[in-house]
Structure formats: C-alpha cells, structure tokens
Coordinates of C-alpha atoms and ligand atoms in Angstrom, one line a residue:
M381 CA 112.3 97.7 117.3
R382 CA 111.5 99.1 120.9
L383 CA 108.0 100.1 120.2
S384 CA 105.5 99.9 123.0
I385 CA 102.5 97.7 122.9
F386 CA 100.2 100.8 122.6
A387 CA 102.3 102.1 119.6
R388 CA 102.2 98.6 117.9
L389 CA 98.5 98.3 118.3
V390 CA 97.8 101.8 117.0
I391 CA 100.1 101.2 114.0
S392 CA 98.2 98.0 113.1
Y393 CA 94.8 99.6 113.5
L394 CA 95.9 102.6 111.5
L395 CA 97.1 100.4 108.7
L396 CA 93.9 98.5 108.7
F397 CA 91.7 101.6 108.8
S398 CA 93.8 103.4 106.0
M399 CA 93.4 100.4 103.8
L400 CA 89.6 100.3 104.5
A401 CA 89.4 104.1 103.7
G402 CA 91.4 103.4 100.5
V403 CA 88.8 100.8 99.3
S404 CA 86.0 103.1 100.3
L405 CA 87.4 106.1 98.4
Y406 CA 87.9 103.9 95.3
F407 CA 84.2 102.9 95.5
I408 CA 83.0 106.5 96.0
Y409 CA 85.1 107.6 93.0
H410 CA 83.6 104.9 90.8
L411 CA 80.0 105.6 92.0
S412 CA 80.3 109.3 91.2
R413 CA 81.6 108.3 87.7
F414 CA 78.5 106.1 87.3
N415 CA 76.4 108.8 88.5
Q416 CA 77.8 111.3 85.9
T417 CA 77.4 108.8 83.0
T418 CA 73.9 108.1 84.1
R419 CA 73.0 111.7 84.3
S420 CA 74.5 112.5 80.9
I421 CA 72.3 109.7 79.5
I422 CA 69.3 111.2 81.0
L423 CA 70.0 114.8 80.5
N424 CA 71.7 114.7 77.0
D425 CA 71.0 111.5 75.0
T426 CA 67.4 110.9 76.0
S427 CA 66.6 114.7 75.6
I428 CA 68.2 114.7 72.1
L429 CA 65.8 111.9 71.2
E430 CA 63.0 114.0 72.4
Y431 CA 64.2 117.0 70.5
S432 CA 64.6 115.1 67.3
K433 CA 61.0 114.0 67.7
Q434 CA 59.8 117.6 68.4
L435 CA 61.8 118.8 65.4
S436 CA 60.2 116.3 63.1
D437 CA 56.7 117.4 64.4
A438 CA 57.6 121.1 63.9
L439 CA 59.0 120.5 60.3
L440 CA 55.7 118.5 59.5
S441 CA 53.5 121.3 60.7
E442 CA 55.6 123.8 58.8
S443 CA 55.1 121.7 55.7
R444 CA 51.5 121.4 56.3
Y445 CA 50.9 125.1 56.8
D446 CA 53.0 125.8 53.8
R447 CA 51.1 123.4 51.5
K448 CA 47.8 124.8 52.7
F449 CA 49.0 128.4 52.1
V450 CA 50.0 127.5 48.5
I451 CA 46.6 126.0 47.9
L452 CA 44.4 128.5 49.7
K453 CA 46.7 131.6 49.5
D454 CA 45.5 132.6 53.0
E455 CA 47.9 134.9 54.8
A456 CA 46.8 133.6 58.1
L457 CA 48.1 130.2 57.1
Y458 CA 51.4 131.8 56.1
E459 CA 51.5 133.3 59.7
N460 CA 51.0 129.8 61.2
Y461 CA 53.9 128.5 59.0
L462 CA 56.1 131.3 60.4
L463 CA 55.1 130.3 63.9
A464 CA 56.1 126.7 63.2
E465 CA 59.3 127.7 61.5
N466 CA 60.1 129.8 64.6
E467 CA 59.4 127.0 66.9
F468 CA 61.7 124.7 64.7
N469 CA 64.6 127.3 65.0
Q470 CA 64.0 127.6 68.7
L471 CA 64.1 123.8 69.2
L472 CA 67.1 123.5 67.0
K473 CA 68.9 126.0 69.0
E474 CA 68.2 124.4 72.3
A475 CA 69.0 120.9 71.0
V476 CA 72.5 122.0 69.9
T477 CA 73.3 123.4 73.4
K478 CA 72.2 119.9 75.0
T479 CA 74.3 117.7 72.8
T480 CA 78.0 116.9 73.5
S481 CA 78.5 114.5 70.5
E482 CA 80.3 116.3 67.7
E483 CA 78.7 114.0 65.1
I484 CA 75.2 115.2 66.3
I485 CA 76.3 118.8 66.4
L486 CA 77.4 118.6 62.7
L487 CA 74.0 117.0 61.8
F488 CA 72.1 119.7 63.6
Y489 CA 74.1 122.3 61.7
T490 CA 73.3 120.6 58.4
I491 CA 69.7 120.5 59.3
G492 CA 69.9 124.2 60.1
A493 CA 71.3 125.0 56.7
Q494 CA 68.6 122.8 55.0
H495 CA 65.9 124.3 57.0
Q496 CA 67.1 127.8 56.0
K497 CA 67.0 126.7 52.4
F498 CA 63.5 125.5 52.9
G499 CA 62.5 128.7 54.5
R500 CA 64.1 130.7 51.7
L501 CA 62.1 128.6 49.0
V502 CA 58.8 129.2 51.1
S503 CA 59.3 133.0 51.1
E504 CA 60.3 133.1 47.5
E505 CA 57.1 131.2 46.5
R506 CA 55.0 133.5 48.8
E507 CA 56.4 136.6 47.0
L508 CA 55.6 135.0 43.7
I509 CA 52.0 134.2 44.8
R510 CA 51.4 137.6 46.3
N511 CA 52.6 139.2 43.2
A512 CA 50.4 136.8 41.3
R513 CA 53.1 135.7 38.9
S514 CA 53.1 132.4 37.3
Y515 CA 55.8 130.2 38.6
P516 CA 56.8 126.5 38.5
A517 CA 54.8 125.5 41.4
E518 CA 55.4 121.8 41.0
Q519 CA 59.1 122.3 40.9
Y520 CA 58.9 124.4 44.1
A521 CA 57.0 121.6 45.7
A522 CA 59.3 118.9 44.6
E523 CA 62.3 121.0 45.8
K524 CA 60.7 121.6 49.3
K525 CA 59.7 118.0 49.6
K526 CA 63.3 116.9 48.9
I527 CA 64.7 119.3 51.6
A528 CA 62.1 118.2 54.1
D529 CA 62.9 114.6 53.4
T530 CA 66.6 115.4 53.9
I531 CA 65.9 117.0 57.2
I532 CA 63.7 114.1 58.4
E533 CA 66.5 111.8 57.3
Q534 CA 69.1 113.7 59.2
L535 CA 66.8 113.8 62.2
K536 CA 66.5 110.0 62.0
K537 CA 70.3 109.8 61.9
I538 CA 70.5 111.9 65.0
R539 CA 68.0 109.5 66.7
H540 CA 70.1 106.5 65.6
S541 CA 73.3 108.3 66.7
S542 CA 71.7 109.2 70.1
E543 CA 70.5 105.5 70.6
K544 CA 73.9 104.3 69.7
N545 CA 75.4 106.8 72.2
I546 CA 73.1 105.5 74.9
F547 CA 73.9 101.9 74.1
T548 CA 77.7 102.6 74.1
K549 CA 77.5 104.4 77.4
I550 CA 75.5 101.7 78.9
V551 CA 77.9 99.1 77.7
N552 CA 80.8 101.1 78.9
L553 CA 79.1 101.5 82.2
S554 CA 78.7 97.8 82.5
E555 CA 82.3 97.2 81.5
S556 CA 83.7 99.8 83.9
G557 CA 81.4 98.4 86.6
D558 CA 82.8 95.0 86.1
K559 CA 86.3 96.4 86.0
A560 CA 85.6 98.4 89.2
K561 CA 84.2 95.3 90.9
N562 CA 87.4 93.2 90.0
V563 CA 89.7 95.9 91.1
A564 CA 87.6 96.4 94.4
I565 CA 87.8 92.7 95.0
M566 CA 91.6 92.7 94.4
I567 CA 92.1 95.7 96.7
S568 CA 90.0 94.2 99.4
I569 CA 91.9 91.0 99.2
F570 CA 95.2 92.7 99.3
A571 CA 94.0 95.1 102.1
L572 CA 92.7 92.2 104.1
S573 CA 95.8 90.0 103.7
T574 CA 98.2 92.9 104.2
G575 CA 96.2 93.9 107.4
L576 CA 96.1 90.3 108.5
I577 CA 99.8 89.9 108.0
V578 CA 100.7 93.0 109.8
A579 CA 98.3 92.2 112.6
F580 CA 99.8 88.7 112.9
I581 CA 103.4 90.1 113.0
I582 CA 102.5 92.7 115.6
T583 CA 100.5 90.1 117.6
R584 CA 103.5 87.8 117.4
S585 CA 105.9 90.4 118.5
I586 CA 103.7 90.9 121.7
K587 CA 102.9 87.2 122.2
K588 CA 106.4 85.8 121.6
P589 CA 107.9 87.5 124.8
L590 CA 104.9 86.6 126.8
D591 CA 105.3 83.0 125.8
V592 CA 108.9 83.2 126.9
M593 CA 107.8 84.6 130.2
R594 CA 105.0 81.9 130.6
A595 CA 107.6 79.2 130.0
K596 CA 109.8 80.9 132.6
T597 CA 107.1 81.2 135.3
I598 CA 106.3 77.4 134.6
K599 CA 110.0 76.7 135.4
I600 CA 109.9 78.9 138.5
S601 CA 106.9 76.9 139.7
Q602 CA 109.0 73.7 139.2
G603 CA 111.7 75.1 141.3
N604 CA 114.2 76.6 138.7
F605 CA 115.0 80.0 140.1
R606 CA 117.6 81.1 137.5
G607 CA 117.0 84.7 136.7
D608 CA 117.9 84.4 133.0
L609 CA 115.0 86.0 131.2
E610 CA 116.2 88.0 128.3
V611 CA 113.3 90.1 126.8
T612 CA 114.2 93.6 125.4
S613 CA 111.0 94.6 123.8
P614 CA 108.2 95.7 124.1
P615 CA 109.3 98.0 127.0
V616 CA 106.4 97.1 129.4
I617 CA 107.2 93.4 128.9
A618 CA 110.9 93.9 129.2
E619 CA 110.4 95.6 132.6
L620 CA 108.2 92.8 133.6
A621 CA 111.0 90.3 132.7
A622 CA 113.5 92.3 134.6
A623 CA 111.2 92.3 137.7
I624 CA 110.8 88.4 137.3
N625 CA 114.6 88.0 137.1
T626 CA 114.8 90.0 140.4
M627 CA 112.1 87.9 141.9
C628 CA 114.0 84.7 140.8
H629 CA 117.2 86.0 142.6
K630 CA 115.1 86.6 145.8
L631 CA 113.4 83.2 145.4
Q632 CA 116.9 81.5 145.1
E633 CA 118.0 83.2 148.3
V634 CA 114.8 82.1 150.2
D635 CA 115.3 78.7 148.8
D636 CA 118.8 78.4 150.0
I637 CA 117.7 79.7 153.5
K638 CA 115.0 77.0 153.5
S639 CA 117.5 74.2 152.7
D640 CA 119.8 75.3 155.3
F641 CA 116.8 75.4 157.8
F642 CA 115.8 71.9 157.0
A643 CA 119.3 70.5 157.2
H644 CA 119.8 72.3 160.5
M645 CA 116.5 71.3 162.0
S646 CA 116.8 67.7 161.1
H647 CA 120.1 67.6 162.8
E648 CA 119.1 69.6 165.8
L649 CA 115.8 67.7 166.5
R650 CA 116.7 64.2 165.6
T651 CA 120.1 64.0 167.3
P652 CA 119.1 64.8 170.9
L653 CA 115.9 62.6 170.5
A654 CA 118.0 59.6 169.3
S655 CA 120.4 60.3 172.2
I656 CA 117.5 60.2 174.7
K657 CA 116.1 57.0 173.2
E658 CA 119.5 55.3 173.1
G659 CA 120.3 56.5 176.7
T660 CA 117.0 55.3 178.1
S661 CA 117.4 51.9 176.3
M662 CA 120.8 51.5 177.7
L663 CA 119.5 52.3 181.2
L664 CA 116.7 49.7 180.6
E665 CA 119.3 47.1 179.6
G666 CA 121.0 47.7 182.9
L667 CA 124.2 49.3 181.5
G668 CA 123.8 52.0 184.1
G669 CA 123.5 49.7 187.0
G670 CA 120.6 47.9 188.5
I671 CA 117.1 49.5 188.4
T672 CA 113.9 48.9 190.3
A673 CA 110.7 47.7 188.6
K674 CA 109.2 51.1 189.1
Q675 CA 112.2 52.8 187.4
Q676 CA 111.9 50.3 184.6
R677 CA 108.3 51.2 184.0
I678 CA 109.1 54.8 183.9
L679 CA 112.0 54.3 181.5
K680 CA 109.7 52.1 179.2
I681 CA 107.3 55.1 179.1
I682 CA 110.2 57.4 178.2
V683 CA 111.3 55.0 175.4
Q684 CA 107.7 54.8 174.0
A685 CA 107.3 58.6 174.3
S686 CA 110.7 59.3 172.5
N687 CA 109.8 56.8 169.8
R688 CA 106.5 58.6 169.2
L689 CA 108.4 62.0 169.2
I690 CA 110.9 60.6 166.7
D691 CA 108.1 59.4 164.5
L692 CA 106.3 62.8 164.8
V693 CA 109.6 64.7 164.0
N694 CA 110.3 62.5 161.1
S695 CA 106.8 62.8 159.7
L696 CA 106.7 66.5 160.2
L697 CA 110.1 67.1 158.6
D698 CA 109.1 64.8 155.6
L699 CA 105.8 66.7 155.1
S700 CA 107.4 70.1 155.4
K701 CA 110.0 69.0 152.8
M702 CA 107.3 67.8 150.5
E703 CA 105.3 71.0 151.0
A704 CA 108.3 73.1 150.3
G705 CA 109.0 70.9 147.0
M706 CA 112.3 70.0 148.4
L707 CA 111.9 66.2 148.5
K708 CA 113.8 64.4 145.7
Y709 CA 111.7 61.5 144.5
Q710 CA 113.7 58.5 143.1
Y711 CA 111.3 57.4 140.3
A712 CA 111.7 53.8 139.0
A713 CA 109.5 51.4 137.0
T714 CA 107.8 49.5 139.7
D715 CA 105.3 46.5 140.0
L716 CA 102.5 48.0 142.1
Y717 CA 101.2 44.5 142.8
F718 CA 104.5 43.6 144.5
L719 CA 104.4 46.8 146.6
V720 CA 100.9 46.1 147.7
N721 CA 101.9 42.6 148.9
K722 CA 105.0 43.9 150.6
S723 CA 102.9 46.5 152.6
L724 CA 100.4 43.7 153.4
E725 CA 103.2 41.5 154.8
E726 CA 104.2 44.2 157.2
L727 CA 100.7 44.9 158.4
T728 CA 99.1 41.6 158.4
P729 CA 100.2 40.8 162.1
L730 CA 98.4 44.1 163.2
A731 CA 95.3 42.9 161.4
E732 CA 95.5 39.4 162.7
A733 CA 95.7 40.8 166.3
K734 CA 92.3 42.4 165.7
H735 CA 90.9 39.4 163.8
I736 CA 90.5 41.6 160.8
Y737 CA 90.2 39.7 157.5
I738 CA 92.1 41.3 154.6
D739 CA 90.8 40.3 151.2
N740 CA 93.5 41.1 148.6
K741 CA 91.7 41.3 145.2
C742 CA 94.6 43.2 143.6
L743 CA 95.6 42.1 140.0
A744 CA 99.0 42.0 138.3
L745 CA 99.2 45.5 136.7
Q746 CA 101.4 47.4 134.3
T747 CA 104.5 48.7 135.7
V748 CA 104.3 52.3 137.0
N749 CA 106.9 54.9 137.4
V750 CA 107.1 55.6 141.2
D751 CA 109.4 56.3 144.1
Q752 CA 109.1 52.7 145.7
E753 CA 109.9 53.9 149.4
R754 CA 107.3 56.7 149.2
M755 CA 104.6 54.5 147.6
L756 CA 105.1 52.0 150.3
Q757 CA 104.6 54.8 152.7
V758 CA 101.2 55.7 151.0
L759 CA 100.0 52.1 151.2
R760 CA 101.2 51.6 154.8
N761 CA 99.3 54.8 155.7
I762 CA 96.1 54.0 154.0
I763 CA 96.0 50.2 154.9
G764 CA 97.3 50.9 158.4
N765 CA 94.5 53.5 158.9
A766 CA 91.9 51.0 157.7
I767 CA 93.2 48.4 160.2
K768 CA 93.3 51.2 162.9
F769 CA 89.9 52.4 162.4
T770 CA 88.2 49.0 161.9
P771 CA 86.9 47.3 165.0
E772 CA 87.7 43.7 165.8
D773 CA 86.4 40.9 163.5
G774 CA 85.9 43.6 160.6
S775 CA 87.2 43.2 157.1
I776 CA 89.3 45.1 154.6
K777 CA 89.2 44.6 150.9
L778 CA 92.0 45.9 148.4
E779 CA 91.2 46.3 144.8
T780 CA 93.0 47.7 141.7
H781 CA 91.4 48.9 138.3
E782 CA 93.4 49.6 135.3
K783 CA 91.8 52.4 133.4
E784 CA 92.8 54.0 130.0
D785 CA 95.8 56.1 131.2
F786 CA 95.9 55.4 134.9
V787 CA 95.6 52.8 137.6
E788 CA 93.2 53.1 140.6
I789 CA 93.8 51.4 143.9
A790 CA 90.9 51.2 146.4
V791 CA 91.0 50.2 150.0
H792 CA 87.6 49.4 151.5
D793 CA 87.1 48.8 155.3
T794 CA 84.2 48.1 157.5
G795 CA 85.4 50.5 160.2
I796 CA 83.9 53.4 162.0
G797 CA 83.5 55.6 159.0
I798 CA 84.0 59.3 158.6
R799 CA 81.2 62.0 158.7
E800 CA 80.3 63.6 155.4
E801 CA 81.4 67.0 156.8
D802 CA 84.8 65.7 157.8
L803 CA 85.7 64.0 154.5
G804 CA 87.0 67.2 153.2
R805 CA 89.5 67.9 156.0
I806 CA 91.1 64.5 156.8
F807 CA 93.8 65.3 154.0
H808 CA 94.8 68.4 155.8
K809 CA 97.6 68.0 158.4
F810 CA 96.9 67.6 162.2
Q811 CA 93.2 66.7 161.3
Q812 CA 92.3 63.9 163.6
I813 CA 88.5 63.2 163.6
V814 CA 87.1 62.2 166.9
A815 CA 85.6 58.7 166.4
A816 CA 82.0 58.0 166.7
K817 CA 82.3 56.9 170.4
G818 CA 84.1 60.0 171.2
E819 CA 87.5 58.4 171.8
K820 CA 90.7 59.4 169.9
I821 CA 92.7 56.8 168.4
M822 CA 96.5 57.3 168.5
G823 CA 98.2 58.9 165.5
T824 CA 99.9 62.1 164.3
G825 CA 97.3 63.5 162.0
L826 CA 99.9 63.8 159.3
G827 CA 99.5 60.5 157.4
L828 CA 96.9 61.4 155.0
A829 CA 98.4 64.9 154.3
T830 CA 101.7 63.2 153.5
V831 CA 99.9 60.6 151.3
K832 CA 98.2 63.5 149.3
Q833 CA 101.6 65.3 148.8
I834 CA 103.2 62.1 147.5
I835 CA 100.4 61.1 145.2
H836 CA 100.1 64.7 143.8
A837 CA 103.9 64.6 143.2
H838 CA 103.4 61.4 141.2
G839 CA 100.6 63.1 139.0
G840 CA 97.8 61.1 140.7
K841 CA 94.7 61.9 142.8
V842 CA 93.5 60.7 146.2
W843 CA 90.1 60.9 147.8
A844 CA 87.8 59.0 150.1
T845 CA 84.1 58.0 150.4
S846 CA 82.5 56.8 153.7
Q847 CA 79.4 56.0 155.5
E848 CA 79.6 56.7 159.1
G849 CA 79.5 53.6 161.2
R850 CA 79.7 51.3 158.3
G851 CA 83.0 51.8 156.7
S852 CA 85.2 53.9 154.3
T853 CA 86.9 53.5 151.0
F854 CA 90.2 55.3 150.3
Y855 CA 91.1 55.6 146.5
F856 CA 94.2 56.8 144.8
T857 CA 95.2 56.9 141.2
L858 CA 98.7 56.9 139.5
P859 CA 99.2 57.7 135.9
L860 CA 100.3 54.8 133.6
P861 CA 103.5 55.4 131.6
Ligands
ADP159 P1 96.3 59.6 161.9 O1 97.6 59.6 162.3 O2 95.3 60.3 162.9 O3 95.7 58.4 161.4 P2 95.7 60.5 159.3 O4 96.2 61.7 158.5 O5 96.3 59.3 158.8 O6 96.2 60.8 160.7 O7 94.2 60.5 159.3 C1 93.5 61.7 159.6 C2 92.3 61.3 160.2 O8 91.4 60.7 159.2 C3 92.3 60.2 161.3 O9 92.5 60.8 162.5 C4 90.9 59.6 161.2 O10 90.0 60.4 162.0 C5 90.5 59.8 159.8 N1 90.7 58.4 159.0 C6 91.7 58.1 158.3 N2 91.5 56.9 157.8 C7 90.4 56.5 158.3 C8 89.6 55.2 158.0 N3 90.0 54.2 157.3 N4 88.4 55.1 158.7 C9 87.9 56.2 159.5 N5 88.5 57.3 159.6 C10 89.8 57.5 159.1

C-alpha cells in the first residue's frame, strides 16, 4: 500500500475519532431514553396518583353535600353538590388525557359510568324530595354508598396500578442502565483495542522502513557503502532510501579514490626517502670512495634527518589511514601483561640512560582481544612519553586494574607535567606542548593522536591527569571479552 505518512496518520486518527463518536452517540441515545422515561414518570404516573387523590376528595365532598341535602332539603346544598360533581367530572376528563396505560384508562371509564349512575340516583332522589313524595330513602342511601365505595375502590386500584407502573419503569430504567453500561464498556473496549491495533499497524508500517534505514546508516558508518536499500513505501521514506543509495554509490567512489591515494602516497613518499637513507648510509660506509671527517658529519646529519622524516611519514600515513577508517586491525586473544613487559624490555635502556626507575606493578590479567602490534605501539608511545618527559632520577609506575567489563592501565610519571588548559589538546595531532622551561622536546606530535585512534578502535577510552611540575598519569581502558 503506497499511502503517504500523512494519509496513514489521518486514517488512524479518523478511525479513532469515529469510534469515539460512536460511543458518544450511543451514550446520548440512552441518556435521552432515560430522560423520556423519567419525564413520563413525573408527568403521567405521579400526576395520576395526584388525580386519583383529588377525585377521591371530590367524590367525598359530593357524598357529603348529597347527604346533607337529603337531611336538610336545602337547595343551596344541592348546588354545592352539583359544583363538586362538576369538579369530579372535570378532574376525570383531565386524568384520562394524562394517562397512557390502557388498564388505567379503562378503570377511569368504569369510574365515569359509576359516577353517572351516582348522579342519576341523586337527581332522582332530589325530584322525589322536591315533589315531597315518599320513597325508600334508605335503599337510595345504600345504593349510593355502594356506588361511592366502588368508585373509591376503583380509584385505589388506579393508585396501585400507577405505583406499579412507576416501580416497573424504575426497574426497567435500572435494567436498561445496566445493559447500557455493559454495552458501553464493550464498545469502549472494542473501540480502544481496534484503535490501538490500527495505530500499531500504521505506526509499524512507518517505523519498519525507518528501522531498515537506521540499520543501513549504521552499516554506512562502519564502512559498508553498498547501495542496496529497498524501501517502496511510504513514498517519502522510499525517496529517502533512494537518496541514501545514491549517497552510498558516491561514498564508494570517494572511498576508492581514498584507497588509491594512500597506496600511491605511501609508495611515492617512502620509496625516495628510503633511497636517500640507503644512499647516504652507503656513502658513510665508504662505498662511494673515501670521505673526509666533515663530509662524514654532514652525511650523519642527513641519515638522522631522513630517519626522522621516514618516522614522520610513517606516523602520518598510519594516522591518516586510521582517521579514514582504512586501517585493518588484526584482532587476537592477547595477554596484556606480556605486551606490557615486551614494551618495557624495549624501553628500559632509554630509562636507564636517564636513571629513571620503572616500577612495574602490573598484574596478570584476563586475555583481551587486541591487535598486538598496535597495542605495542600504544604502550611504546605512552611509556616512551613518560620517559621522555621525566627528568633524570625520576620514576615511572605502571599499574593495571581489572574492572567489571574492562581493564584499565595507568602509567604514572614524575615528569614535567601538563598544564590543566593543555590536557584537552594533547590528544589532537601536531600538539606539542612547550615544556615548563620553555624548551621543546623532540617528537612528531602524532603519538597521542594515534594512541587515541587505536584505543577507540578497540572500544576503549584514553585520558590523562597531571600536575604541572609534579608529573602526569596516562590511563587507557580496553573492554574485556
Ligand atoms: P610527541 O611526539 O611530541 O611526544 P605526543 O602526541 O606523544 O607527541 O604528545 C603530545 C604532547 O603531549 C607532547 O608534546 C607533550 O607536550 C605532551 N605529553 C605527552 N606525554 C606527556 C608526559 N608523560 N608528560 C608531560 N607531557 C606529555
């Protein structure tokens, strides 16, 4: 799928948002249903309860006025009865419009019919009273009481039914609330997991090609310039991969030029120098015929100078190769203790000439994986510097410490020391610090820069501490296998 990063992100966000919107809509729908049910409880069921109470009261006052009228035969009481009857009918009409339950509507109709019957009996009785005719008053009273009781009974039923309705609605409300809660939890879990899965897939589809590119850049930094990156999507990253491939081809070309240069330069510089040295030595040995003492002195100076020049050229080429990452190290399991002793054997005559005491406190160590020749070069440089920069009758101490995953070698001397501000630059090439007395001791200024390159190539560190006029300590570490 050749979708751009932008499109991928937009799709994953849209998906997440639409799922959130779905969950919200579901909540809104259920909340509005709860609202409807609560409103119907408040507007209908509770108002029916209220109406049935008012109807009971109205019926009671009807009965009261009727009874008083029958006893006192006062027309004003009959008028009051009519008012109460009217109120009852009014209330009944309103109550019917408020209810939605068929059972209650039916009960109201029955009440209406009973109430009409009650009214008819009352008006019949009034006619009889007005005409002053004798009639079975008790029978009328009993009949009316029976009807009123029936109505009251029906109203009670309505109340019960209403209460039952409220209860059922509340139970339903709570059940559907629980159901909605469960459904909402399920939808949320589903939405969240789907969203996460989609986000994961999309993020992976972006991250995977980036990881491939990262691995490639690491390889490039290690000198592998093969332009073999194959990334087809997303388009931006595919373009980047194509650019990296082009860069690899260019780097490979530069690398080839560099190799040619070193091979050429080594040959061009070393060969004439070796010839000069050889030729001069031959002249010194008298192979070119007899030479005067003065000529001999001059030739010796030329030999010394060409030796120094050869050293300088060798060091410079070595360092340049290291810096260009072109030096091939021959790693082998090595006894470091043996290497220290070997370098000391070479350097002891120099130390003895200056009456410098070398205290070798090195211990037998675990074997380390190093290029032996290069490690000897490191030791020769650091110990050689210690001898070079320590005045006569001084001392040098060598120590080794084995730590958890590396070994540390320290070379202490009682030499001229290095100023605090110079400590940072002695590992840079051509940095020769003028000694305290102002004189410059012979050297190339390339030794420590080479040491740093070798130690770093071995995965170690190198540093120095010093007190001017009192001595220095050079440390380096090497990782243990
Ligand atoms: P050089 O060929 O001059 O010795 P290095 O790179 O080995 O070059 O050292 C750089 C400079 O660091 C030296 O010129 C010297 O000033 C200083 N230096 C190195 N080792 C010591 C030491 N043990 N004591 C004092 N100064 C030192």
